[in-house]
Tab-separated table of C-alpha atoms in Angstrom:
chain	number	residue	atom	x	y	z
A	1355	PRO	CA	8.239	-12.894	13.535
A	1356	SER	CA	11.812	-12.154	12.525
A	1357	CYS	CA	10.787	-10.307	9.370
A	1358	LEU	CA	8.926	-7.913	11.691
A	1359	CYS	CA	12.058	-6.669	13.306
A	1360	SER	CA	13.162	-4.990	10.119
A	1361	PRO	CA	10.062	-2.689	9.448
A	1362	PHE	CA	11.202	-0.827	12.358
A	1363	PRO	CA	14.318	0.822	11.049
A	1364	VAL	CA	12.663	1.160	7.679
A	1365	GLY	CA	10.136	3.457	8.688
A	1366	TYR	CA	6.571	1.926	9.221
A	1367	SER	CA	4.341	2.726	12.152
A	1368	ALA	CA	1.773	-0.083	11.976
A	1369	VAL	CA	2.148	-3.422	10.424
A	1370	ALA	CA	-0.704	-5.998	9.803
A	1371	LEU	CA	-0.316	-9.753	9.923
A	1372	ASN	CA	-2.015	-11.510	7.197
A	1373	HIS	CA	-3.949	-14.784	7.437
A	1374	VAL	CA	-4.859	-16.122	4.083
A	1375	ILE	CA	-7.737	-18.549	3.604
A	1376	ASP	CA	-8.372	-20.155	0.360
A	1377	LEU	CA	-11.969	-21.269	0.188
A	1378	LYS	CA	-11.427	-23.498	-2.694
A	1379	GLU	CA	-10.072	-26.288	-0.350
A	1380	LYS	CA	-12.384	-28.063	1.744
A	1381	LYS	CA	-13.235	-27.578	5.376
A	1382	GLN	CA	-11.653	-24.139	5.807
A	1383	GLU	CA	-12.528	-22.544	8.909
A	1384	ILE	CA	-11.705	-18.973	10.048
A	1385	VAL	CA	-9.483	-19.469	12.693
A	1386	LYS	CA	-8.968	-16.951	15.563
A	1387	PRO	CA	-6.168	-14.598	15.226
A	1388	LEU	CA	-3.547	-14.639	17.777
A	1389	PRO	CA	-3.391	-11.335	19.669
A	1390	PRO	CA	-0.138	-9.548	19.051
A	1391	ALA	CA	0.842	-9.551	22.592
A	1392	GLU	CA	1.260	-13.161	22.547
A	1393	LEU	CA	3.682	-13.264	19.413
A	1394	PHE	CA	6.033	-10.459	20.454
A	1395	PRO	CA	6.971	-9.956	24.059
A	1396	SER	CA	7.880	-6.252	23.369
A	1397	LEU	CA	7.192	-4.269	20.237
A	1398	PRO	CA	9.875	-2.262	18.969
A	1399	ILE	CA	9.631	1.654	18.743
A	1400	VAL	CA	8.670	3.634	15.718
A	1401	GLN	CA	11.691	5.374	14.185
A	1402	GLY	CA	11.581	9.028	15.350
A	1403	THR	CA	9.027	8.749	17.947
A	1404	SER	CA	8.566	6.889	21.162
A	1405	LYS	CA	5.346	5.043	20.281
A	1406	GLN	CA	5.330	1.429	19.714
A	1407	ILE	CA	4.350	-0.048	16.447
A	1408	LYS	CA	0.936	-1.149	16.008
A	1409	VAL	CA	0.374	-4.848	15.088
A	1410	LEU	CA	-2.926	-5.695	13.464
A	1411	ASN	CA	-4.606	-8.633	12.272
A	1412	ARG	CA	-5.860	-9.028	8.764
A	1413	LEU	CA	-7.693	-11.678	6.786
A	1414	THR	CA	-7.524	-12.428	3.224
A	1415	LEU	CA	-10.233	-14.566	1.483
A	1416	VAL	CA	-9.371	-15.993	-1.692
A	1417	VAL	CA	-12.982	-16.441	-3.333
A	1418	SER	CA	-13.352	-18.277	-6.512
A	1419	ASP	CA	-16.902	-19.336	-6.171
A	1420	PRO	CA	-20.069	-17.214	-5.253
A	1421	SER	CA	-20.830	-19.635	-2.484
A	1422	HIS	CA	-17.802	-18.596	-0.654
A	1423	CYS	CA	-19.187	-15.234	-0.052
A	1424	ASN	CA	-21.614	-16.612	2.495
A	1425	LEU	CA	-18.936	-17.026	4.887
A	1426	LEU	CA	-18.589	-13.143	5.113
A	1427	ARG	CA	-22.357	-12.544	5.417
A	1428	SER	CA	-22.753	-15.022	8.261
A	1429	THR	CA	-21.796	-13.254	11.459
A	1430	SER	CA	-19.323	-15.820	12.581
A	1431	THR	CA	-17.706	-14.617	15.706
A	1432	ASN	CA	-14.162	-15.101	14.559
A	1433	ILE	CA	-14.444	-12.597	11.742
A	1434	ARG	CA	-15.043	-9.807	14.081
A	1435	LEU	CA	-11.663	-10.394	15.670
A	1436	TYR	CA	-9.920	-9.316	12.540
A	1437	ASP	CA	-9.115	-5.607	12.123
A	1438	ILE	CA	-8.935	-5.523	8.253
A	1439	ILE	CA	-10.865	-7.839	5.989
A	1440	ALA	CA	-9.703	-8.259	2.314
A	1441	VAL	CA	-11.163	-10.421	-0.395
A	1442	PHE	CA	-9.228	-11.564	-3.445
A	1443	PRO	CA	-11.876	-12.258	-6.310
A	1444	LYS	CA	-10.799	-14.701	-9.082
A	1445	THR	CA	-13.499	-14.068	-11.580
A	1446	GLU	CA	-15.225	-11.085	-13.024
A	1447	LYS	CA	-18.740	-11.754	-11.292
A	1448	LEU	CA	-16.898	-11.993	-7.922
A	1449	PHE	CA	-15.166	-8.912	-8.476
A	1450	HIS	CA	-18.492	-7.018	-9.230
A	1451	ILE	CA	-19.986	-8.616	-6.031
A	1452	ALA	CA	-17.003	-7.685	-4.023
A	1453	CYS	CA	-17.096	-4.131	-5.011
A	1454	THR	CA	-20.800	-3.668	-4.695
A	1455	THR	CA	-22.188	-5.679	-1.952
A	1456	LEU	CA	-19.643	-7.493	0.108
A	1457	ASP	CA	-18.677	-6.107	3.504
A	1458	VAL	CA	-14.940	-5.799	3.186
A	1459	ASP	CA	-12.229	-3.220	3.448
A	1460	LEU	CA	-9.856	-4.070	0.697
A	1461	VAL	CA	-10.060	-5.630	-2.815
A	1462	CYS	CA	-6.845	-7.404	-3.665
A	1463	ILE	CA	-5.703	-7.136	-7.236
A	1464	ASN	CA	-3.898	-10.097	-8.535
A	1465	VAL	CA	-0.364	-9.374	-9.556
A	1466	THR	CA	1.197	-12.798	-10.009
A	1467	GLU	CA	-0.605	-13.832	-13.193
A	1468	LYS	CA	-2.478	-12.127	-15.987
A	1469	LEU	CA	-5.779	-10.963	-15.024
A	1470	PRO	CA	-8.591	-13.190	-16.332
A	1471	PHE	CA	-10.942	-10.346	-16.534
A	1472	TYR	CA	-10.922	-6.808	-17.382
A	1473	PHE	CA	-11.906	-4.174	-14.964
A	1474	ARG	CA	-15.094	-2.311	-15.854
A	1475	ARG	CA	-15.823	1.216	-14.693
A	1476	PRO	CA	-19.303	0.781	-12.889
A	1477	PRO	CA	-18.242	-1.608	-10.124
A	1478	VAL	CA	-14.904	0.296	-9.654
A	1479	ASN	CA	-16.916	3.550	-9.172
A	1480	VAL	CA	-19.310	1.921	-6.565
A	1481	ALA	CA	-16.414	0.406	-4.535
A	1482	ILE	CA	-14.809	4.023	-4.388
A	1483	ASP	CA	-17.989	5.398	-3.245
A	1484	ARG	CA	-18.350	2.887	-0.410
A	1485	GLY	CA	-14.806	3.494	0.622
A	1486	ILE	CA	-13.254	0.259	-0.435
A	1487	TYR	CA	-9.761	0.511	-1.532
A	1488	PHE	CA	-7.861	-1.619	-3.986
A	1489	GLU	CA	-4.744	-3.299	-3.151
A	1490	LEU	CA	-1.649	-4.065	-5.046
A	1491	LEU	CA	1.245	-6.168	-3.765
A	1492	TYR	CA	4.880	-5.476	-4.636
A	1493	ALA	CA	6.779	-8.354	-3.033
A	1494	PRO	CA	6.276	-10.721	-6.057
A	1495	ALA	CA	7.860	-8.160	-8.188
A	1496	ILE	CA	11.032	-8.275	-6.132
A	1497	LYS	CA	11.134	-12.092	-6.561
A	1498	ASP	CA	10.733	-12.835	-10.152
A	1499	SER	CA	10.820	-10.849	-13.446
A	1500	THR	CA	7.855	-12.266	-15.035
A	1501	MET	CA	5.624	-11.278	-12.044
A	1502	ARG	CA	7.366	-7.894	-12.431
A	1503	ARG	CA	5.726	-7.543	-15.683
A	1504	TYR	CA	2.314	-8.619	-14.459
A	1505	THR	CA	2.385	-6.435	-11.600
A	1506	ILE	CA	3.198	-3.364	-13.647
A	1507	SER	CA	0.785	-4.176	-16.275
A	1508	ASN	CA	-2.106	-4.941	-13.821
A	1509	ALA	CA	-1.435	-1.809	-11.976
A	1510	ILE	CA	-1.374	0.283	-15.088
A	1511	SER	CA	-4.759	-1.247	-16.340
A	1512	LEU	CA	-6.205	-0.581	-12.827
A	1513	MET	CA	-5.035	3.132	-13.069
A	1514	GLN	CA	-6.494	3.398	-16.456
A	1515	ILE	CA	-10.013	2.592	-15.169
A	1516	CYS	CA	-9.716	4.691	-12.079
A	1517	LYS	CA	-8.501	7.691	-13.831
A	1518	GLY	CA	-10.821	10.181	-15.273
A	1519	LYS	CA	-13.458	9.696	-12.704
A	1520	VAL	CA	-15.028	12.697	-11.756
A	1521	SER	CA	-14.887	12.738	-8.114
A	1522	THR	CA	-13.111	14.553	-5.244
A	1523	HIS	CA	-11.422	11.218	-3.990
A	1524	ARG	CA	-9.250	10.070	-6.846
A	1525	GLU	CA	-6.853	8.340	-4.332
A	1526	ASN	CA	-8.305	4.839	-3.933
A	1527	LYS	CA	-5.263	2.626	-4.164
A	1528	VAL	CA	-3.039	0.943	-1.563
A	1529	ILE	CA	0.133	-0.631	-2.142
A	1530	ASN	CA	1.197	-3.375	0.202
A	1531	SER	CA	3.985	-5.891	0.472
A	1532	ASN	CA	3.498	-9.523	0.943
A	1533	ALA	CA	6.785	-9.959	2.421
A	1534	SER	CA	7.757	-13.553	3.469
A	1535	GLY	CA	11.175	-12.378	4.702
A	1536	PRO	CA	12.876	-9.356	6.069
A	1537	LEU	CA	14.773	-8.544	2.959
A	1538	GLU	CA	11.643	-8.509	0.777
A	1539	LEU	CA	10.362	-5.430	2.653
A	1540	ARG	CA	10.942	-1.896	1.264
A	1541	GLY	CA	10.795	1.454	2.896
A	1542	PRO	CA	7.636	3.680	2.597
A	1543	TYR	CA	9.318	6.202	0.229
A	1544	ASP	CA	10.682	3.434	-2.054
A	1545	VAL	CA	7.038	1.927	-2.262
A	1546	ALA	CA	5.677	5.402	-3.130
A	1547	ASN	CA	8.287	5.756	-5.875
A	1548	LEU	CA	6.938	2.518	-7.241
A	1549	GLY	CA	3.520	4.143	-7.437
A	1550	LEU	CA	5.129	6.610	-9.820
A	1551	LEU	CA	6.010	3.817	-12.068
A	1552	PHE	CA	2.600	2.563	-12.186
A	1553	GLY	CA	1.254	5.750	-13.374
A	1554	MET	CA	0.112	7.481	-10.355
A	1555	SER	CA	0.698	11.153	-9.580
A	1556	GLU	CA	3.078	11.958	-6.926
A	1557	SER	CA	0.595	12.918	-4.308
A	1558	ASP	CA	-1.497	9.797	-5.189
A	1559	ALA	CA	1.448	7.542	-4.727
A	1560	LYS	CA	2.478	8.974	-1.274
A	1561	ALA	CA	-1.145	8.600	-0.152
A	1562	ALA	CA	-1.185	5.116	-1.502
A	1563	VAL	CA	1.138	4.168	1.339
A	1564	SER	CA	0.111	6.579	4.015
A	1565	THR	CA	-3.491	8.018	4.060
A	1566	ASN	CA	-5.209	5.331	2.198
A	1567	CYS	CA	-3.735	2.751	4.526
A	1568	ARG	CA	-4.939	4.575	7.507
A	1569	ALA	CA	-8.357	5.023	5.927
A	1570	THR	CA	-8.563	1.516	5.425
A	1571	LEU	CA	-7.829	0.821	9.071
A	1572	LEU	CA	-10.495	3.193	10.199
A	1573	HIS	CA	-12.974	1.676	7.461
A	1574	GLY	CA	-12.253	-1.699	9.346
A	1575	GLU	CA	-12.951	-0.209	12.613
A	1576	THR	CA	-16.255	1.090	11.538
A	1577	ARG	CA	-17.069	-2.150	10.113
A	1578	LYS	CA	-16.442	-3.884	13.428
A	1579	SER	CA	-18.334	-1.350	15.660
A	1580	ALA	CA	-21.165	-0.123	13.603
A	1581	CYS	CA	-24.440	-2.131	13.868
A	1582	GLY	CA	-26.798	0.488	12.897
A	1583	VAL	CA	-27.201	4.174	12.643
A	1584	VAL	CA	-29.616	6.579	14.364
A	1585	TYR	CA	-29.969	9.998	13.106
A	1586	THR	CA	-32.493	12.693	13.647
A	1587	VAL	CA	-34.116	14.789	10.953
A	1588	LYS	CA	-35.934	18.095	11.437
A	1589	LYS	CA	-39.593	17.642	10.234
A	1590	PRO	CA	-40.856	20.713	8.446
A	1591	ARG	CA	-43.800	22.356	10.086
A	1592	LYS	CA	-47.077	22.017	8.418
A	1593	VAL	CA	-48.311	25.274	7.023
A	1594	GLU	CA	-51.939	25.960	7.687
A	1595	GLU	CA	-53.781	27.209	4.744
A	1596	GLU	CA	-56.624	29.149	6.283
A	1597	GLU	CA	-56.090	31.713	8.741
A	1598	THR	CA	-57.242	30.319	12.123
A	1599	THR	CA	-60.612	31.711	13.066
A	1600	LEU	CA	-60.708	29.856	16.255
A	1601	PRO	CA	-58.680	31.156	19.163
A	1602	ALA	CA	-55.509	29.146	19.844
A	1603	CYS	CA	-56.779	27.220	22.882
A	1604	LYS	CA	-59.592	25.649	20.866
A	1605	LYS	CA	-57.525	24.422	17.992
A	1606	ALA	CA	-57.222	20.708	17.609
A	1607	LYS	CA	-54.385	19.453	19.474
A	1608	THR	CA	-53.023	17.161	16.865
A	1609	GLN	CA	-50.377	19.174	15.427
A	1610	VAL	CA	-47.183	17.866	15.499
B	257	ALA	CA	-4.327	17.805	-3.294
B	258	ALA	CA	-2.949	17.568	0.107
B	259	PHE	CA	0.628	17.013	-1.040
B	260	GLU	CA	2.024	19.160	-3.730
B	261	ARG	CA	5.557	19.067	-5.361
B	262	ARG	CA	6.855	22.200	-6.946
B	263	VAL	CA	9.842	21.871	-9.565
B	264	LEU	CA	11.914	25.005	-9.784
B	265	ARG	CA	13.137	26.036	-13.200
B	266	SER	CA	16.755	26.138	-12.222
B	267	ALA	CA	16.420	22.523	-11.010
B	268	ALA	CA	19.688	20.721	-9.968
B	269	GLU	CA	21.330	18.691	-12.583
B	270	HIS	CA	21.913	15.674	-10.473
B	271	HIS	CA	20.010	13.874	-7.639
B	272	TYR	CA	22.259	12.279	-5.022
B	273	LEU	CA	21.032	9.126	-2.961
B	274	ARG	CA	22.532	7.424	-0.071
B	275	VAL	CA	21.906	3.777	-0.259
B	276	ARG	CA	22.728	0.697	1.736
B	277	LEU	CA	22.887	-2.859	0.526
B	278	GLU	CA	21.489	-5.377	2.826
B	279	LEU	CA	22.560	-8.972	2.484
B	280	PRO	CA	21.829	-12.130	4.596
B	281	ASP	CA	24.564	-12.982	6.929
B	282	GLY	CA	27.460	-14.677	5.646
B	283	ALA	CA	27.247	-13.349	2.187
B	284	ALA	CA	30.338	-12.033	0.484
B	285	ARG	CA	30.512	-8.369	0.392
B	286	PRO	CA	30.845	-6.738	-2.927
B	287	SER	CA	33.827	-4.624	-3.917
B	288	ALA	CA	33.356	-1.137	-5.477
B	289	ALA	CA	33.297	-2.353	-8.947
B	290	LEU	CA	30.997	-5.098	-8.289
B	291	PHE	CA	28.472	-2.757	-6.445
B	292	LYS	CA	28.487	-0.438	-9.511
B	293	GLN	CA	27.670	-3.498	-11.678
B	294	LEU	CA	25.020	-4.446	-9.281
B	295	VAL	CA	23.533	-1.132	-9.762
B	296	VAL	CA	23.732	-1.261	-13.575
B	297	THR	CA	22.242	-4.831	-13.527
B	298	ALA	CA	19.307	-3.541	-11.514
B	299	LEU	CA	18.813	-0.747	-14.003
B	300	ARG	CA	18.855	-3.250	-16.888
B	301	GLU	CA	16.509	-5.698	-15.265
B	302	LEU	CA	13.782	-3.050	-14.858
B	303	HIS	CA	14.243	-0.550	-17.667
B	304	GLY	CA	16.261	-2.360	-20.261
B	305	GLU	CA	19.337	-1.150	-22.109
B	306	VAL	CA	18.279	2.345	-22.141
B	307	GLY	CA	18.083	2.209	-18.182
B	308	ALA	CA	21.394	0.426	-18.033
B	309	ALA	CA	22.755	3.279	-20.053
B	310	LEU	CA	21.827	5.988	-17.558
B	311	PRO	CA	24.811	7.979	-16.280
B	312	VAL	CA	25.061	6.847	-12.568
B	313	ASP	CA	28.126	7.525	-10.588
B	314	VAL	CA	29.211	5.816	-7.230
B	315	LEU	CA	30.659	8.825	-5.433
B	316	THR	CA	31.654	6.888	-2.319
B	317	TYR	CA	31.452	3.333	-1.176
B	318	GLU	CA	32.306	1.768	2.085
B	319	GLU	CA	32.703	-2.041	1.955
B	320	LYS	CA	32.429	-2.575	5.675
B	321	THR	CA	28.730	-1.243	5.778
B	322	MET	CA	27.892	-1.661	2.186
B	323	SER	CA	26.645	1.878	2.093
B	324	ALA	CA	27.269	4.287	-1.005
B	325	ILE	CA	26.360	7.683	-2.356
B	326	LEU	CA	25.152	7.636	-5.686
B	327	ARG	CA	24.829	10.460	-8.205
B	328	VAL	CA	22.282	10.190	-11.207
B	329	ILE	CA	21.103	12.713	-13.570
B	330	SER	CA	17.749	14.099	-12.480
B	331	SER	CA	15.677	12.852	-15.426
B	332	GLY	CA	16.675	9.433	-14.453
B	333	PHE	CA	15.955	9.711	-10.775
B	334	VAL	CA	12.749	7.806	-10.580
B	335	LYS	CA	14.099	5.094	-12.805
B	336	LEU	CA	17.185	4.562	-10.746
B	337	TRP	CA	15.233	4.562	-7.348
B	338	SER	CA	12.591	2.106	-8.672
B	339	ALA	CA	15.173	-0.154	-9.976
B	340	LEU	CA	17.109	-0.287	-6.836
B	341	THR	CA	13.867	-0.959	-4.864
B	342	LEU	CA	12.741	-3.917	-7.046
B	343	LEU	CA	16.164	-5.594	-7.183
B	344	GLY	CA	15.846	-8.966	-5.458
B	345	PHE	CA	18.782	-11.195	-5.847
B	346	TYR	CA	22.525	-10.690	-5.765
B	347	GLN	CA	24.603	-13.713	-6.816
B	348	ASN	CA	21.599	-15.913	-6.293
B	349	ARG	CA	21.082	-14.641	-2.757
B	350	ARG	CA	18.231	-12.260	-1.597
B	351	CYS	CA	19.177	-8.839	-1.018
B	352	ALA	CA	17.635	-5.403	-0.214
B	353	PHE	CA	18.649	-1.933	-1.139
B	354	ARG	CA	17.604	0.702	1.724
B	355	VAL	CA	17.544	4.091	0.370
B	356	LEU	CA	18.387	6.234	3.445
B	357	GLN	CA	18.631	9.706	1.977
B	358	THR	CA	17.934	11.412	-1.230
B	359	SER	CA	18.460	15.123	-2.138
B	360	PRO	CA	19.391	17.215	-5.203
B	361	PHE	CA	22.036	18.656	-3.090
B	362	LEU	CA	25.122	16.746	-1.958
B	363	LEU	CA	25.599	18.739	1.214
B	364	ALA	CA	22.082	17.670	2.483
B	365	LEU	CA	23.254	13.957	2.624
B	366	SER	CA	25.782	14.907	5.489
B	367	GLY	CA	23.102	15.147	8.138
B	368	ASN	CA	20.391	12.676	8.760
B	369	SER	CA	17.646	13.700	11.094
B	370	ARG	CA	16.445	10.142	11.417
B	371	GLU	CA	19.528	9.222	13.213
B	372	LEU	CA	19.478	12.151	15.384
B	373	VAL	CA	20.252	11.596	18.960
B	374	LEU	CA	19.070	14.121	21.378
B	375	ASP	CA	21.046	14.537	24.710
């Protein structure tokens, strides 16, 4: 909570508290997130406006086994209380599953060690079409120089896979911090500059901190609220082949 | 793209940054020379010897608030800013550089609309 006092002068307008669950350990249950009102009696105000900062809850699942994904599919009530759900796949198969079928908002890209698998283009394309964003963390880069190297190399390889994709939305990355203290947080423009280091264009880098994050929030909201979609389609009228010889009142009344 | 940046031909030679160093309570405040050394160390850690050789000048430095105005050649602006962002430690203590304003013109650093107080 003390580290949350510093995003305010730094210039963020929404913060998400992350709960990490590592499913490798036994008997992990998804706990209910604390509502933000209990943690902070009064939320500080966004710099430059008079609104309060939005505090959201976020769940990160570290999956290293396909059976862990069942937790997501089962509609446990606690999952619905989280605003954003992120998954952290550890193997290539899980990365594929996460991009194509899992119902998540973010896929975390590991930055603390060399990626055990290479990205391939098909699952990445599917993920972008579904509206799932990839997430890069920058707090490890501040702590340690080896992690800095891994962060940059993994980010660059992700960029290479996503580039050259023929689509209108090329922006599909989100850069987040994993700060464990107030001095590990950096301002939004600083983080956008890091995006330039990773090889993004300038508009992509700024979007990675602003637009894409907001899109992730909205994706989470739609995931929480949508159960099914009903839409109407205009049915084309059947064209009669013959000219009607009967007067209209005697025509069979089975036409739709 | 929703956001487009245009670079004019007669672009300014230097970029100016107003930065502030944040240290945990009780840490010793660096002097001006140590501050410059910290900036060069940050560049060396991220961009190596070539980065450390970047011509950076500390134009003003206030020891009380640990805030300074830096000047860097425009081609090295992104390198300097990313190096300052990713600096983690000063004398084995956590630190953070907060970049308050940047501009290719020094005059623009005199007013900060974020700290504007409306009567």
